[in-house]
XYZ file of C-alpha atoms in Angstrom:
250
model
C -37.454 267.878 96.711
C -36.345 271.179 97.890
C -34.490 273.756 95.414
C -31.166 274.769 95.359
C -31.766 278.113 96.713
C -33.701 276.800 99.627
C -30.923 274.320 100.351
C -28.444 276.845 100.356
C -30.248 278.485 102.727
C -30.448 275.524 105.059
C -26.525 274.917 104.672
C -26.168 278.554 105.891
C -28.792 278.351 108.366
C -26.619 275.144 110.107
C -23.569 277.233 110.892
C -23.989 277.722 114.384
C -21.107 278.529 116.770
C -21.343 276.338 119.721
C -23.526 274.123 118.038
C -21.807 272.977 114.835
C -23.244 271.314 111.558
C -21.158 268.389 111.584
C -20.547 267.689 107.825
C -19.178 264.018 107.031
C -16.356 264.425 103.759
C -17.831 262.016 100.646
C -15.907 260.979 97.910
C -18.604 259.358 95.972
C -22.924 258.489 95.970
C -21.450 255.251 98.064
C -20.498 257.334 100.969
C -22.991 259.808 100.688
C -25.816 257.374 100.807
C -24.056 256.273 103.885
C -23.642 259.499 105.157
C -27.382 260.722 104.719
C -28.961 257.473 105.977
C -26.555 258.056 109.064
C -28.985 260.510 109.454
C -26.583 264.025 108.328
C -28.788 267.144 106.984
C -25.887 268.408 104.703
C -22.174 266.910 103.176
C -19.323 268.333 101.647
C -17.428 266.620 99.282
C -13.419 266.686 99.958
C -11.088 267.008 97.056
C -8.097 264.598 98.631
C -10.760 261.882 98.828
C -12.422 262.319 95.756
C -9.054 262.490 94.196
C -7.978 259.023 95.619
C -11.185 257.682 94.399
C -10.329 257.892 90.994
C -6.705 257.429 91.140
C -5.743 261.248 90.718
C -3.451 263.243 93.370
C -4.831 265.840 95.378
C -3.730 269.130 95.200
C -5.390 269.862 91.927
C -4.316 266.265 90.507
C -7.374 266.262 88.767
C -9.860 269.083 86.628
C -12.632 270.982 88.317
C -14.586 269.408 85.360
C -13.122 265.299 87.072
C -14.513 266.848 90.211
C -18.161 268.132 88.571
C -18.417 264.424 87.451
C -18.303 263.258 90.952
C -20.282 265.674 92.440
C -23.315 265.107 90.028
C -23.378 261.602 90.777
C -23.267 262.458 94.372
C -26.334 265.138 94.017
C -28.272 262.684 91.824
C -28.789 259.970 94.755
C -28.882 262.665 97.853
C -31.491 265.165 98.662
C -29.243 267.162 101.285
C -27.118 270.315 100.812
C -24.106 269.478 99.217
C -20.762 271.960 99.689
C -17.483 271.082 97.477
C -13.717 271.417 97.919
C -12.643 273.208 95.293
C -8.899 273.421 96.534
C -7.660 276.933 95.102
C -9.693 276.959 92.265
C -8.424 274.809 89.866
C -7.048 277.962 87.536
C -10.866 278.746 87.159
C -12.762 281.922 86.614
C -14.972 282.742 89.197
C -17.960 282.732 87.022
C -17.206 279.176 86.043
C -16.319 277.753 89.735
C -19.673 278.919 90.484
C -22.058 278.155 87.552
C -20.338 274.723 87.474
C -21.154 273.969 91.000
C -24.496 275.198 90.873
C -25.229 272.915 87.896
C -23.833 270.003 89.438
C -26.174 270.652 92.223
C -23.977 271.814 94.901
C -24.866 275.172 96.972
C -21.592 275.200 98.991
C -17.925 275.515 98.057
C -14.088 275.315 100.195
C -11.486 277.991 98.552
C -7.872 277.473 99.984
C -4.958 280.081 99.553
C -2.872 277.713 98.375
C -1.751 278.023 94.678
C -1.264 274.833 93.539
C -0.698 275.376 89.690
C 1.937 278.438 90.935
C 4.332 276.244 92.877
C 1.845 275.892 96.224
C 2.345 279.397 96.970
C 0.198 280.909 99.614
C -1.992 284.030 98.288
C -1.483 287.254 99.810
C -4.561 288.070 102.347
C -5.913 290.750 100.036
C -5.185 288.475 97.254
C -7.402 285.509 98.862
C -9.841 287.895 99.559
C -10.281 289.228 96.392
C -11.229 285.942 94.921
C -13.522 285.152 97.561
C -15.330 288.532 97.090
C -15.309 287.447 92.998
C -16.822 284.020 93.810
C -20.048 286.088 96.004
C -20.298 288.157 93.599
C -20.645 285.471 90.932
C -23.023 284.071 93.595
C -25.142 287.139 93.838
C -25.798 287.081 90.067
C -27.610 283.930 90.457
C -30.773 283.220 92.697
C -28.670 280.463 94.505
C -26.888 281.561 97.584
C -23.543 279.976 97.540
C -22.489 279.048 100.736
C -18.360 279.886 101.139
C -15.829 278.589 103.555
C -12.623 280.591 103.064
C -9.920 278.435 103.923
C -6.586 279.529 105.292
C -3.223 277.465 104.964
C -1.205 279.027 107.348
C -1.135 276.710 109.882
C -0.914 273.222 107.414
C 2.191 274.865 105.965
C 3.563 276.565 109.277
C 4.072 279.723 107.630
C 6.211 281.954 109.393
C 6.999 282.003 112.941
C 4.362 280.049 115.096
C 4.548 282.662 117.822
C 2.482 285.238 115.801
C 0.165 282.562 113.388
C -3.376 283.166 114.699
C -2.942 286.964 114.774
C -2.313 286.394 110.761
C -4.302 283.825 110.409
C -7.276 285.964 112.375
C -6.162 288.994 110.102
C -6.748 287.018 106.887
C -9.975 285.176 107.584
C -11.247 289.104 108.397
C -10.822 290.495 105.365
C -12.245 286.853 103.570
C -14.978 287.513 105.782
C -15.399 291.100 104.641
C -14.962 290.009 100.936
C -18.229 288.003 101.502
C -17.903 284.345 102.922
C -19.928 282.729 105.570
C -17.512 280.380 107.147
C -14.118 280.421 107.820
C -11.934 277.518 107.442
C -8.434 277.824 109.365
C -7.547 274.672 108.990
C -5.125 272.426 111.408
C -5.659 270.438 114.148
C -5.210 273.406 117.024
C -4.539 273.982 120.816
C -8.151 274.375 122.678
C -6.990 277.698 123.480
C -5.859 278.998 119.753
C -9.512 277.214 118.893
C -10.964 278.990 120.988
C -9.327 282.419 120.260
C -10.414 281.648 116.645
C -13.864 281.313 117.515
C -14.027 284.644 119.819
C -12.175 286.916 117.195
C -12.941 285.924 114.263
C -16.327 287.201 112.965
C -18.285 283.916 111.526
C -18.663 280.703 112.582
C -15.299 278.376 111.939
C -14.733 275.314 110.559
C -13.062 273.052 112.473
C -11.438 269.604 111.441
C -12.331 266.410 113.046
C -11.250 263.310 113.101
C -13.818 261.403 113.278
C -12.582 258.660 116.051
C -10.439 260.863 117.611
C -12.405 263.856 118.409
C -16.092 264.064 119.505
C -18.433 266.739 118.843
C -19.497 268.138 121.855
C -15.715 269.016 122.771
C -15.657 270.777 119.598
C -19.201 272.438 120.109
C -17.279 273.659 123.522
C -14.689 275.215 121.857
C -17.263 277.170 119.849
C -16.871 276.095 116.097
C -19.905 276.167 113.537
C -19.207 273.819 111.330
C -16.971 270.158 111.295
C -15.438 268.424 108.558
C -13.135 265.769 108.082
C -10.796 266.201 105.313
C -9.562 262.871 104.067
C -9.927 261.688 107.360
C -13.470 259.399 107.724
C -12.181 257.770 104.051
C -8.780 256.818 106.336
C -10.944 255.678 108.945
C -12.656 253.320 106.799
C -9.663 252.140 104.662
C -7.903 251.157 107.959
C -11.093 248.572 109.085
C -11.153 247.516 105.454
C -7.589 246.697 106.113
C -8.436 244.883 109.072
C -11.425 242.911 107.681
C -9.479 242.110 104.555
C -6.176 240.540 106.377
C -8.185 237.780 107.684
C -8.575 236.280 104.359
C -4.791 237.099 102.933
């Protein structure tokens, strides 16, 4: 068993533009097992899925302490890094969002700049950047390296006009990137060409989302991303076969 500094380390050490860590989106040990025997060196667990799982909304429908429970059980029966969607922070102190992941077991962490106990505003950049500089600095006072994915909303919630989007959304992953994170998350399902002008501008390696049947992952590789997810999309995936399997015996 490694520790969790060393497997923060190797979560970090996966982010490679051009050659992305593909990281499947648990909800629970069930699919993580699944995930890790499918042969995956690192997970993140998703908050919209882990929400469904235990019949809260997403969108801070449940605590960050609801979400600890799940991720425990999920470290307990994997040996891989584990990151965590901790939507905006669940009204949280930095400290806390921090020291409660690392106790869990998880070296990794997803901050969004979307309040969702203020209405579902959008943070200012500075504002987002701010608390991602807070979380590495809570980080830095522990011998774990926390491995964050600033996560920008801009695109999801079509703020503003569209014609000018990636210049913000390039503006505000630079200064989350400057506050201290190691990936950037700019999430939306994009044009090749504004994925790719992510990639080239923006300063460390982007997340990308995938859908999992839809996309593949040497098309993303191409378009330079480090890193894959699948939001709520694999547990989709799954719940549409279920639904397929199951109506045979309606």
């Amino acid at each position: 068993m490694t520790t969790l500094a060393q497997k923060a380390t190797t979560l970090l050490d996966l982010h490679v533009p051009g050659t992305p860590v593909i990281l499947p989106t648990v909800w629970d040990a069930w699919s993580a097992n699944l995930a890790v025997t499918a042969g995956f060196p690192a997970l993140t667990v998703g908050s919209h899925p882990v929400a469904d799982s235990v019949g809260k909304s997403d969108n801070e429908g449940m605590t960050f302490d609801d979400l600890l429970t799940r991720v425990r059980q999920i470290t307990a029966v994997v040996d891989v890094p584990v990151s965590v969607d901790i939507e905006s922070g669940y009204g949280e102190d930095p400290t806390r969002l921090i020291e409660g992941l690392i106790d869990a077991g998880a070296v990794g962490l997803n901050i969004e700049d979307t309040v969702h106990g203020e209405g579902g505003r959008l943070r200012e950049a500075q504002e987002h950047a701010d608390l991602v500089g807070a979380l590495r600095a809570a980080s830095d006072a522990t011998d774990v390296h926390v491995v964050i994915n600033a996560r920008t909303d801009l695109f999801v919630k079509q703020v503003g006009d569209e014609s000018d989007r990636v210049d913000r959304a390039i503006a505000r992953m630079k200064l989350a990137a400057a506050a201290g994170a190691d990936s950037l998350y700019p999430v939306g399902f994009h044009s090749d060409d504004d994925q790719k002008r992510l990639t080239a501008e923006l300063p460390l390696p982007v997340n990308a989302i995938g859908h999992p049947v839809k996309n593949t992952p040497s098309a993303l590789a191409a378009l330079g991303v480090g890193r894959v997810s699948f939001g709520p999309l694999l547990q989709a995936v799954l719940a549409e076969r279920a639904t397929e399997v199951l109506a045979a015996w309606r």
